[in-house]
mmCIF file of C-alpha atoms in Angstrom:
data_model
loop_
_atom_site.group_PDB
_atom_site.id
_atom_site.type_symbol
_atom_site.label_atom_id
_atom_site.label_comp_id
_atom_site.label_asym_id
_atom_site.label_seq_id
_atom_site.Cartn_x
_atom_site.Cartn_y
_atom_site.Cartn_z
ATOM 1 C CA UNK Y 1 27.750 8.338 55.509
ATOM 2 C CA UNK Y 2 31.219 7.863 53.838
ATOM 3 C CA UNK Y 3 30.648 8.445 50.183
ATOM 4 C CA UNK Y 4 32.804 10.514 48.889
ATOM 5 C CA UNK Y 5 35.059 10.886 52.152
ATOM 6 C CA UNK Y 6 38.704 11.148 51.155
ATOM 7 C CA UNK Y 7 41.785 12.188 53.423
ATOM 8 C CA UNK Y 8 45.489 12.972 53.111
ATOM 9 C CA UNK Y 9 48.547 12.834 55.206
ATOM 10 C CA UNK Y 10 50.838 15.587 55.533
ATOM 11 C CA UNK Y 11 54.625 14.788 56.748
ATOM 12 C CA UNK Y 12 56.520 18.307 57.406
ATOM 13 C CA UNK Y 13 56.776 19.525 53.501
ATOM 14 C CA UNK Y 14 55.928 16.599 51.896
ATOM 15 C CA UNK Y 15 52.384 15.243 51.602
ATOM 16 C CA UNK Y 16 50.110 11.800 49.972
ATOM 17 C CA UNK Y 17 48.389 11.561 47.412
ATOM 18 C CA UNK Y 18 44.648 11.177 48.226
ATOM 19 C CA UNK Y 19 42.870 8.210 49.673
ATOM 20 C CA UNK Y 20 39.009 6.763 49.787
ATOM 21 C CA UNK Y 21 37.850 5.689 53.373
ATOM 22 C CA UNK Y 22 35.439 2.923 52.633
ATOM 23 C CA UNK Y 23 34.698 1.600 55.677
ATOM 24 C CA UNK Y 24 34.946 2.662 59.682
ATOM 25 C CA UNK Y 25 33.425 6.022 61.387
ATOM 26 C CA UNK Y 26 34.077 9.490 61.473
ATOM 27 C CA UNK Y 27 35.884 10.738 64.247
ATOM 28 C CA UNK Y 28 33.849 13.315 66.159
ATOM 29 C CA UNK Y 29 30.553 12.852 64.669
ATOM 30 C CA UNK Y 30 27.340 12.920 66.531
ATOM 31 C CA UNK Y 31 26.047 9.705 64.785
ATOM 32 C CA UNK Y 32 29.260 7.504 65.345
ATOM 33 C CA UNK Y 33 29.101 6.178 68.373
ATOM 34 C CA UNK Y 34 25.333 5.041 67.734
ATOM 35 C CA UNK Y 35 26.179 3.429 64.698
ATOM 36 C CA UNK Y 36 28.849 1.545 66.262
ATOM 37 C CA UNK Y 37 26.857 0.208 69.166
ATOM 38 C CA UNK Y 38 24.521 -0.918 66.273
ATOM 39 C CA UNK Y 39 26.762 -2.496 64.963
ATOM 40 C CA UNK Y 40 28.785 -4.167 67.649
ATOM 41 C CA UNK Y 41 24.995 -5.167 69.205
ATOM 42 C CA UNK Y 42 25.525 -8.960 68.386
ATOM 43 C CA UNK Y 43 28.626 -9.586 70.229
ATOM 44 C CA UNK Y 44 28.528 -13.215 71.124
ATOM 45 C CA UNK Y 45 28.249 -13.765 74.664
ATOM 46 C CA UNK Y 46 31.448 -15.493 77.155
ATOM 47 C CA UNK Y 47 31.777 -16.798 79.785
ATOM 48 C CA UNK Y 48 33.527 -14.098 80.907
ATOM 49 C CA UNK Y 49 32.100 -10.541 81.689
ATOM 50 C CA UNK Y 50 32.417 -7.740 78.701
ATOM 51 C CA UNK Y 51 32.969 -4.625 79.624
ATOM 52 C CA UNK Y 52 33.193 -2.086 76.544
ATOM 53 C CA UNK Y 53 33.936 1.489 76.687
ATOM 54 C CA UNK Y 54 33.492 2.858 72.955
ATOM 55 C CA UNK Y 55 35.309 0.404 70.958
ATOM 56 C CA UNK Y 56 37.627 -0.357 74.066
ATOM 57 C CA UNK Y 57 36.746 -3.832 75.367
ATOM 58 C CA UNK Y 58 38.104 -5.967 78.708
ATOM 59 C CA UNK Y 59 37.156 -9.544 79.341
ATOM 60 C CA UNK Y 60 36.703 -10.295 83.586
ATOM 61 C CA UNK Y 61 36.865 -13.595 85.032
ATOM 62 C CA UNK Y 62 36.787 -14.862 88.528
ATOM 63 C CA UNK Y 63 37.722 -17.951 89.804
ATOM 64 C CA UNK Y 64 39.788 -19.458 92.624
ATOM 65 C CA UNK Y 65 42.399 -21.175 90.314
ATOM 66 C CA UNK Y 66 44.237 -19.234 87.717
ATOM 67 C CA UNK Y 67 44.741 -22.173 85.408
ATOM 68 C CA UNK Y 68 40.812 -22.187 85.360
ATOM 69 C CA UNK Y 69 40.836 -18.399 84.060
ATOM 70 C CA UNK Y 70 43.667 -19.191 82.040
ATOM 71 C CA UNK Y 71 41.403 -21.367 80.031
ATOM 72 C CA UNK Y 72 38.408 -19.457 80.082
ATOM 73 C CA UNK Y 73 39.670 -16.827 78.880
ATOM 74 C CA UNK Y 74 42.046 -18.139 75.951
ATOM 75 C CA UNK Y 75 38.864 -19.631 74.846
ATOM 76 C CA UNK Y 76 36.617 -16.597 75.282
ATOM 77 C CA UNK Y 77 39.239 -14.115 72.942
ATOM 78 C CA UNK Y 78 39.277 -17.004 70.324
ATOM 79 C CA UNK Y 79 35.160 -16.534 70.016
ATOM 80 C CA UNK Y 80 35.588 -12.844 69.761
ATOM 81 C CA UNK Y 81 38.721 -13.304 67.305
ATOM 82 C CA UNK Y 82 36.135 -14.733 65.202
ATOM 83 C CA UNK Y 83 33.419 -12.337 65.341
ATOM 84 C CA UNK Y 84 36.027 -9.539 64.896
ATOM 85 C CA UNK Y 85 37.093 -11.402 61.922
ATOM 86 C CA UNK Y 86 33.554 -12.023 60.097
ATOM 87 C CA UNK Y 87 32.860 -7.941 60.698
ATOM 88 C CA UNK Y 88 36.142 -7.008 59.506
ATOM 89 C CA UNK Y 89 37.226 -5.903 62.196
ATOM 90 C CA UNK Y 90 40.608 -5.504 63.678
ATOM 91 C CA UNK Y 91 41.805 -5.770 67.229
ATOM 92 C CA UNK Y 92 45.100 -5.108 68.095
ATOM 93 C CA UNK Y 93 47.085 -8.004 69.683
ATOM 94 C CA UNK Y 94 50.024 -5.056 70.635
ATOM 95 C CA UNK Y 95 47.460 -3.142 72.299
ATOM 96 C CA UNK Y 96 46.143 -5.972 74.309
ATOM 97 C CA UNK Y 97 47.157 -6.924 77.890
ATOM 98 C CA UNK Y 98 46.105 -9.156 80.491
ATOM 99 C CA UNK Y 99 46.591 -9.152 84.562
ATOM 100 C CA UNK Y 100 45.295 -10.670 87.400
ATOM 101 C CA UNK Y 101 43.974 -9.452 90.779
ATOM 102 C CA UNK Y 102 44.238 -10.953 93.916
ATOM 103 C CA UNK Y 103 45.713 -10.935 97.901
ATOM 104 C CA UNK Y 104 47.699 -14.392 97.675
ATOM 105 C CA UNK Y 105 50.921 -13.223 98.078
ATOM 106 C CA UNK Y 106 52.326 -16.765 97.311
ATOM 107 C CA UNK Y 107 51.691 -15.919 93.320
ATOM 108 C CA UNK Y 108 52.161 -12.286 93.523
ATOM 109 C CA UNK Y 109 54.992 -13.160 90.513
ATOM 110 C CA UNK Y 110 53.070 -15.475 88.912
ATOM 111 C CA UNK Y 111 51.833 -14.301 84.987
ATOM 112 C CA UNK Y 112 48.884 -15.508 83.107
ATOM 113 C CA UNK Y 113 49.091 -17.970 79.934
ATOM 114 C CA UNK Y 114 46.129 -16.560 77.562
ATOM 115 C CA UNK Y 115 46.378 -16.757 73.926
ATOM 116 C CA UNK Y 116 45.240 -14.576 71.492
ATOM 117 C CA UNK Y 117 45.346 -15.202 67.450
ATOM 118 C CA UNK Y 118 48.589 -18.274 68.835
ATOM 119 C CA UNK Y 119 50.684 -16.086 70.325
ATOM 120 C CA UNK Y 120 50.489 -15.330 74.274
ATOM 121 C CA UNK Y 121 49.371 -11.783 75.893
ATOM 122 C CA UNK Y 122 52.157 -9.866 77.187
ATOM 123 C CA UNK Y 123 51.345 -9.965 80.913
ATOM 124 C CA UNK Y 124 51.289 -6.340 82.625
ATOM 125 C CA UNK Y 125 51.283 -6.205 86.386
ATOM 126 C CA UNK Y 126 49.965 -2.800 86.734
ATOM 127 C CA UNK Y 127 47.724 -2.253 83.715
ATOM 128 C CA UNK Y 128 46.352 1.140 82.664
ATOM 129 C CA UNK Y 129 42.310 0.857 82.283
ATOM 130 C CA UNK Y 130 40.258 4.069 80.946
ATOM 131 C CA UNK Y 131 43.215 6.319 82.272
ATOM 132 C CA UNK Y 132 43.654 4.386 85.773
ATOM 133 C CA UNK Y 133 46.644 2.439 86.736
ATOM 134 C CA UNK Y 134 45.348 -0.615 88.059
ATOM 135 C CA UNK Y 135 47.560 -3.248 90.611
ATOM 136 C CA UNK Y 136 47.374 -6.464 91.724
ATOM 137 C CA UNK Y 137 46.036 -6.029 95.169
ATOM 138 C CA UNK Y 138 43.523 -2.775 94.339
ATOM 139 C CA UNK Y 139 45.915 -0.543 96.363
ATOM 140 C CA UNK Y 140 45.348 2.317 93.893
ATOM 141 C CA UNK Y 141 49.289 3.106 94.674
ATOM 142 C CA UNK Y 142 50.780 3.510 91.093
ATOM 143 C CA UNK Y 143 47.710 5.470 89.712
ATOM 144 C CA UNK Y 144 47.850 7.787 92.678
ATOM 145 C CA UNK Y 145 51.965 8.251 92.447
ATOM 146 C CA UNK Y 146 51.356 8.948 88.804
ATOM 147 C CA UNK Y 147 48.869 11.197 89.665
ATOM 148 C CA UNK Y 148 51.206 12.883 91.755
ATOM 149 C CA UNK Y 149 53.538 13.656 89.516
ATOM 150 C CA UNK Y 150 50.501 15.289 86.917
ATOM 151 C CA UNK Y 151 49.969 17.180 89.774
ATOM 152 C CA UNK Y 152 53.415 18.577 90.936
ATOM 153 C CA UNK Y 153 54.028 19.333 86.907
ATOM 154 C CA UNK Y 154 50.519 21.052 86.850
ATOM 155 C CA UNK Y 155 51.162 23.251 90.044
ATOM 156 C CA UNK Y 156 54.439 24.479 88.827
ATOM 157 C CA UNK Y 157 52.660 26.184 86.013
ATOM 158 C CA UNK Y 158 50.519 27.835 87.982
ATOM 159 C CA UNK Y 159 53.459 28.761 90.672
ATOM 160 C CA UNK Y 160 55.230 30.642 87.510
ATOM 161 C CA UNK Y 161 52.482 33.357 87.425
ATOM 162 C CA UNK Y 162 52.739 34.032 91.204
ATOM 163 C CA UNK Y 163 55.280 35.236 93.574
ATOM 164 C CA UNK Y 164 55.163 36.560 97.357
ATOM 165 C CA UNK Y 165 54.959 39.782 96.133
ATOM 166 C CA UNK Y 166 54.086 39.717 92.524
ATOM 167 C CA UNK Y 167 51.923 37.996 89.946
ATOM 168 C CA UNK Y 168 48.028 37.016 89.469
ATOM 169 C CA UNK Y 169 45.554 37.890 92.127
ATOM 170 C CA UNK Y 170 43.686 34.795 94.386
ATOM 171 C CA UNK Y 171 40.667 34.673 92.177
ATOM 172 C CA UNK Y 172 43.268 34.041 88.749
ATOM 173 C CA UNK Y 173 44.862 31.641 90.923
ATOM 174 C CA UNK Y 174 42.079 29.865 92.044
ATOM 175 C CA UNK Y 175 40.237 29.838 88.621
ATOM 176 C CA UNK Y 176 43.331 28.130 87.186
ATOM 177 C CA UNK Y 177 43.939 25.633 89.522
ATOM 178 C CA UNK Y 178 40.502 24.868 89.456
ATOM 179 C CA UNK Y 179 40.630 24.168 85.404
ATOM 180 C CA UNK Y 180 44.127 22.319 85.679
ATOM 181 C CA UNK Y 181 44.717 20.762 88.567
ATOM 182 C CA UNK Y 182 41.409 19.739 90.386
ATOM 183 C CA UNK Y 183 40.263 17.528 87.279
ATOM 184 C CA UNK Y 184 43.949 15.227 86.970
ATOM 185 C CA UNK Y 185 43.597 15.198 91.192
ATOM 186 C CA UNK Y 186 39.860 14.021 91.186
ATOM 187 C CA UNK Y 187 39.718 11.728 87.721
ATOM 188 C CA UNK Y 188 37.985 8.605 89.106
ATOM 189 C CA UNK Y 189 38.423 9.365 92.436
ATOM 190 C CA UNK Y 190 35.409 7.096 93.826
ATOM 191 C CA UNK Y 191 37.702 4.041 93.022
ATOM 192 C CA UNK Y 192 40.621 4.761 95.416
ATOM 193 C CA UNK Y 193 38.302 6.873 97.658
ATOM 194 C CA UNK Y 194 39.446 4.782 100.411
ATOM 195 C CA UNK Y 195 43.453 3.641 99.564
ATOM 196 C CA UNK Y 196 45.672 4.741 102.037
ATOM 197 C CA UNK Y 197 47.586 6.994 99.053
ATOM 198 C CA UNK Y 198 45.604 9.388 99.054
ATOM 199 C CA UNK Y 199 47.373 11.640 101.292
ATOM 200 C CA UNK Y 200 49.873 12.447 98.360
ATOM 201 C CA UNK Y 201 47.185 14.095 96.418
ATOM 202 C CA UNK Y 202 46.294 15.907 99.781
ATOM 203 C CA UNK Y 203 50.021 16.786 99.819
ATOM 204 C CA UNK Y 204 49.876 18.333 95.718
ATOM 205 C CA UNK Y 205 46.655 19.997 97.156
ATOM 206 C CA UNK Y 206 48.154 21.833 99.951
ATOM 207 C CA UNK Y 207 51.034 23.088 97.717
ATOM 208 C CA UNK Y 208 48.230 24.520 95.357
ATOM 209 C CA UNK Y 209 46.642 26.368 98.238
ATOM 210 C CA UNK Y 210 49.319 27.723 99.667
ATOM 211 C CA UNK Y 211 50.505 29.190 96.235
ATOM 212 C CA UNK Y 212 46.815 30.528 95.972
ATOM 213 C CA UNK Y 213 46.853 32.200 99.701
ATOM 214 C CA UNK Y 214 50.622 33.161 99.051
ATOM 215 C CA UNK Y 215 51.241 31.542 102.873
ATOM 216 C CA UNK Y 216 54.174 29.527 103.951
ATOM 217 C CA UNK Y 217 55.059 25.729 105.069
ATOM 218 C CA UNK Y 218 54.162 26.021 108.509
ATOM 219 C CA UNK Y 219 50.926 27.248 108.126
ATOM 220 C CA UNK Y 220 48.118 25.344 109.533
ATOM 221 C CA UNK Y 221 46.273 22.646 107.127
ATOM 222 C CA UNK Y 222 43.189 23.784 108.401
ATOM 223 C CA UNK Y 223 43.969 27.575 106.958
ATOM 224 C CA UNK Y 224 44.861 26.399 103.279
ATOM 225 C CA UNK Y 225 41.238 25.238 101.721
ATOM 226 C CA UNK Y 226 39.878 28.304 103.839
ATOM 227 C CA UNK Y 227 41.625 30.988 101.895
ATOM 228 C CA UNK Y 228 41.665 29.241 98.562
ATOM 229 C CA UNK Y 229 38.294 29.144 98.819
ATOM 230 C CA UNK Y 230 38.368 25.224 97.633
ATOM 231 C CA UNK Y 231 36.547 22.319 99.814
ATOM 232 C CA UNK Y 232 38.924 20.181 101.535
ATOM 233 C CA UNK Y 233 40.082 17.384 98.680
ATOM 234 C CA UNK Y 234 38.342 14.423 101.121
ATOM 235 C CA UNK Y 235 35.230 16.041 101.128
ATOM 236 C CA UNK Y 236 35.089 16.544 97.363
ATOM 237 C CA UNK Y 237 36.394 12.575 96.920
ATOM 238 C CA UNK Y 238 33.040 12.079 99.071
ATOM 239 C CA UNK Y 239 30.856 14.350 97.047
ATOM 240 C CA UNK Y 240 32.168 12.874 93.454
ATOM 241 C CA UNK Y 241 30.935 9.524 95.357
ATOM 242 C CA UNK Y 242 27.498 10.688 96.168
ATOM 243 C CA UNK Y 243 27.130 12.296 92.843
ATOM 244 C CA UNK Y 244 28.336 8.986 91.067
ATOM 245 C CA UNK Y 245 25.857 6.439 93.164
ATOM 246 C CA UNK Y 246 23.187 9.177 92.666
ATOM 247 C CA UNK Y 247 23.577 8.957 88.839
ATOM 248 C CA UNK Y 248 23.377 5.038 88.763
ATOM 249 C CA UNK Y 249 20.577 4.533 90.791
ATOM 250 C CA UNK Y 250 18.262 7.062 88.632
ATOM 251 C CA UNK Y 251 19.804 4.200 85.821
ATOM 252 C CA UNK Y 252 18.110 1.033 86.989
ATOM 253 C CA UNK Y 253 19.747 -0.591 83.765
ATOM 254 C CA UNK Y 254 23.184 0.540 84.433
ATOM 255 C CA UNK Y 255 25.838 -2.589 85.261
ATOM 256 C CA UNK Y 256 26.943 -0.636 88.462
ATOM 257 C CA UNK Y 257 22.978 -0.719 89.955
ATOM 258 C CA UNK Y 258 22.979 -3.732 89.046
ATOM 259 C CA UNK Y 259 25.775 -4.676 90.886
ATOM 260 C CA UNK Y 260 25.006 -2.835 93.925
ATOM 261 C CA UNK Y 261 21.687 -4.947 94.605
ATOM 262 C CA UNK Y 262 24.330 -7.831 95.300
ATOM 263 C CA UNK Y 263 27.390 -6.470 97.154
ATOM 264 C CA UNK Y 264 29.603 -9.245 98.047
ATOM 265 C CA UNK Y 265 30.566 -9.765 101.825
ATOM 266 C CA UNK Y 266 32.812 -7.424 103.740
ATOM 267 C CA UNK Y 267 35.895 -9.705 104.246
ATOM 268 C CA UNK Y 268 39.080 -7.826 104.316
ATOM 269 C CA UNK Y 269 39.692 -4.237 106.818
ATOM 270 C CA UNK Y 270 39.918 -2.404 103.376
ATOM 271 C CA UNK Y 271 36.898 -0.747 102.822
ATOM 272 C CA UNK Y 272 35.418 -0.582 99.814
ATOM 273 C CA UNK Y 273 34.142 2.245 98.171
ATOM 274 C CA UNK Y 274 30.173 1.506 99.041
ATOM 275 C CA UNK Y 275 30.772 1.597 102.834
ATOM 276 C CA UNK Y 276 31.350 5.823 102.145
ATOM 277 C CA UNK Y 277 28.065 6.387 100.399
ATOM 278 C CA UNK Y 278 25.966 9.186 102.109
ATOM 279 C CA UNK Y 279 23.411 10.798 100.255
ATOM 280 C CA UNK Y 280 22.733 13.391 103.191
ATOM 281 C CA UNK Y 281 26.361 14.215 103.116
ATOM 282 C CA UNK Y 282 26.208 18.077 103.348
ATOM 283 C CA UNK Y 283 29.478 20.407 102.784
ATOM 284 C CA UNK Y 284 29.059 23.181 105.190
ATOM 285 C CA UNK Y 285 27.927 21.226 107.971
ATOM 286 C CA UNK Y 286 31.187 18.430 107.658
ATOM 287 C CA UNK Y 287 33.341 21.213 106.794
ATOM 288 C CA UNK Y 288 32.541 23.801 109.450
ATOM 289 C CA UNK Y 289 32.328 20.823 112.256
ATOM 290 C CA UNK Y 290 36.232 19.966 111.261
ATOM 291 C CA UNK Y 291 37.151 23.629 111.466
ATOM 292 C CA UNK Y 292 35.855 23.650 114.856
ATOM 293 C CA UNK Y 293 37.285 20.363 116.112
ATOM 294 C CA UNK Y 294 40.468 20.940 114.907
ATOM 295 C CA UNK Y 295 40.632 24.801 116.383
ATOM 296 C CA UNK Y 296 43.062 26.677 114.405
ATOM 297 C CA UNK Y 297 45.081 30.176 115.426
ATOM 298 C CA UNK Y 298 42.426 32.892 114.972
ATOM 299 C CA UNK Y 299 39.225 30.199 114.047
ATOM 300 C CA UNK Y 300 37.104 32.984 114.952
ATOM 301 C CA UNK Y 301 38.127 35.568 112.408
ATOM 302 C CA UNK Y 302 35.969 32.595 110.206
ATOM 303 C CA UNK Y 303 32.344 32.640 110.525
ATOM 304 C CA UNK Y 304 31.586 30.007 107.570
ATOM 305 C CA UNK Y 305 34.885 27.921 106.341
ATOM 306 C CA UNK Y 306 33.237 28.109 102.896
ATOM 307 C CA UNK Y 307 32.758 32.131 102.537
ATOM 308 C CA UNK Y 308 35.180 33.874 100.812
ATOM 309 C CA UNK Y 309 37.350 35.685 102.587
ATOM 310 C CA UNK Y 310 37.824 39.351 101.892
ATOM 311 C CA UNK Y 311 40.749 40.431 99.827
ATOM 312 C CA UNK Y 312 40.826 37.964 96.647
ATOM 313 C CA UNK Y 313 40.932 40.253 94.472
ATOM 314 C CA UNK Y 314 43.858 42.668 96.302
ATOM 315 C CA UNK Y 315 47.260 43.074 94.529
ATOM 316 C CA UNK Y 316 49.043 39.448 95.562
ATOM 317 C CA UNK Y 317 51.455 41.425 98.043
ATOM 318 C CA UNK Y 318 48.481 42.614 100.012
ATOM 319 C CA UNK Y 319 46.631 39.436 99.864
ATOM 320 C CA UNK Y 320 49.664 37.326 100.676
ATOM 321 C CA UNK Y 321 50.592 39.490 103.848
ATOM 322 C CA UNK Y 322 47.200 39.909 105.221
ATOM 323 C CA UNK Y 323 46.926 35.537 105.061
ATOM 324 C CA UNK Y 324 50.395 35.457 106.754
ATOM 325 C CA UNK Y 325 48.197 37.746 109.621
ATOM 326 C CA UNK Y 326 45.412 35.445 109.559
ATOM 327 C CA UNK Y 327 47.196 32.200 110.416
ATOM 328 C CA UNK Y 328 50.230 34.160 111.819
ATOM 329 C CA UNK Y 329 52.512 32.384 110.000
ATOM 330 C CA UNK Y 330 55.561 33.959 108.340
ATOM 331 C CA UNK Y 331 59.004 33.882 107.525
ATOM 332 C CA UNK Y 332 60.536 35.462 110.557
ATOM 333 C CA UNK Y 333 60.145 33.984 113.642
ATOM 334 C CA UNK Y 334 58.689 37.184 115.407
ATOM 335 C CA UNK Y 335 56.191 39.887 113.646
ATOM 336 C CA UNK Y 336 54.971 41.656 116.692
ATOM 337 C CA UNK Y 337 55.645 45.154 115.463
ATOM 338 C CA UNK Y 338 54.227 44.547 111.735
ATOM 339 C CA UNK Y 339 51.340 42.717 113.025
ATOM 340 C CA UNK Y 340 50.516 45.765 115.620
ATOM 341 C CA UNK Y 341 50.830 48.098 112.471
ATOM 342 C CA UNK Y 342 48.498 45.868 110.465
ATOM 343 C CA UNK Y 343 45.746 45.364 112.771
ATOM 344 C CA UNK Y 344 45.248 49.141 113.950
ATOM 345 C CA UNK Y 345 44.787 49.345 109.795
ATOM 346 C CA UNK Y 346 42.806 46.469 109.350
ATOM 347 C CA UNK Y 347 39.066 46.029 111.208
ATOM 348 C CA UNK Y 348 38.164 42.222 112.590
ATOM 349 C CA UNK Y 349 35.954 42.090 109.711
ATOM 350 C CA UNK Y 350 38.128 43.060 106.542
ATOM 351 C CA UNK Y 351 40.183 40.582 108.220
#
């Protein structure tokens, strides 16, 4: 597979001479991530859990005393320090981290002794796993503040091709926040499903809707998804969770089936993510049961809180004004006469 591969590096105008790749796998390649699990299939077993992701590997330990993973672990990285070493392979002791998790608040300061090739891992209290920021206590709070600020940096891209009265219609709108914000708002969701943070990506969310409908501040939370024509972000958390248990229990070999024939007792108010599972979850029912209870100005101009509303594809000053009538919200603090002028124009249904 690599005879005959070569590769050179280019630097601005300058460039090296030509090198021979003897050993490793092609990036990209269809066959290199089988060959690799082929070849890393006689890892040595721990004592700790191994949890690999490509050529990304973590070593988990529980126990009540800390001096007891301490151990465990140091001894654990010196057997796979010498299976990397036999394969010629290379880990990376700069790239390498270790934390701990836990709720005694008596060692929240406390760091972890663990060697690795006789020099100690830097500790990291808030260690970034597969593109989550993890914390000591699970609280999901520095993934979902750095998620915030993707987000706000996101939405402003997609706020400089819109204006009240100028700029891409709802359905441009819509299709780009869809493709640029929705993935970095709902990337591993299931895990924090439940932390109390995630009302700041609810926050980001609103802002996206409201530059979608072209409405203002005070408009009613109910309104926003309505007229993007996006589900509430809760009820698409709950739907990635469905979709996620659903795909690991047609897996009975998966480590997260697995797991879930064992669940561990419910002792803290936190609840974890298992607790939200519903398979019969179904969108229009939850969503048009919260549009009722919570009763909106004009609710019933909306037949079906997931329909489209008319008008996404009007010029954006149309479509922005004719929202503003919908949830009679504006930027004056009295529209009686346009609002007469509007709806003698305007029939109950184009509304």
């Amino acid at each position: 597979m690599l005879s005959n591969r070569r590769f050179q590096v280019f630097m601005g105008d300058k460039k090296s001479r030509w090198r021979t790749t003897n050993e490793g796998l092609l990036q990209g390649s269809v066959l290199s991530p089988i060959l690799f699990n082929l070849y890393m299939s006689d890892t040595p077993s721990t004592q700790s859990v191994q949890f690999w992701f490509a050529d990304d590997l973590a070593l988990v330990y529980q126990n009540n005393s800390m001096e007891e993973s301490e151990i465990v672990l140091s001894a654990d990285f010196q057997i796979m320090v010498k299976y990397f070493r036999s394969w010629r392979l290379k880990p990376s002791s700069v790239k390498t981290e270790c934390s701990s998790f836990h709720l005694n608040n008596r060692e929240a300061n406390k760091t972890l002794n663990i060697m690795f090739e006789d020099e100690p891992l830097q500790f990291n209290q808030t260690p970034k796993y597969l593109g989550v920021k993890l914390d000591r206590s699970l609280t999901y709070e520095p993934h979902i503040k750095q998620t915030c600020q993707k987000l706000k940096s996101r939405i402003n891209l997609v706020q400089r091709i819109s204006g009240v009265n100028w700029g891409a219609n709802a359905h441009t709108l819509r299709t780009t926040v869809m493709g640029l914000v929705i993935p970095a708002a709902e990337y591993c969701c299931p895990t924090f499903i439940n932390s109390t943070h995630t009302s700041k990506i609810d926050i980001q969310m609103n802002r996206a809707f409201r530059i979608i409908s072209g409405t203002v501040k005070s408009t009613p939370l109910s309104w926003l998804p309505v007229m993007a024509n996006i589900e509430p972000p809760k009820f698409r958390r709950q739907i990635a969770l469905n979709r996620l248990y659903k795909k690991c229990d047609e897996n009975e070999n998966s480590f997260l089936y697995l797991m879930r024939q064992d669940l561990p007792q419910i002792r803290l108010k936190r609840k974890p993510p298992w607790l939200n599972e519903n398979q019969s979850f179904d969108l229009e029912i939850a969503w048009n049961n919260e549009w009722l209870s919570n009763n909106p100005i004009n609710h019933d101009l909306i037949v079906t809180p997931s329909q489209k509303l008319p008008g996404f594809n009007w010029p954006r000053d149309l479509w922005s004004k004719i929202n503003r009538f919908r949830s009679e919200q504006g930027r004056c603090n009295c529209n009686t006469n346009n609002n007469n002028f509007y709806l003698l124009i305007l029939t109950k249904e184009s509304i």
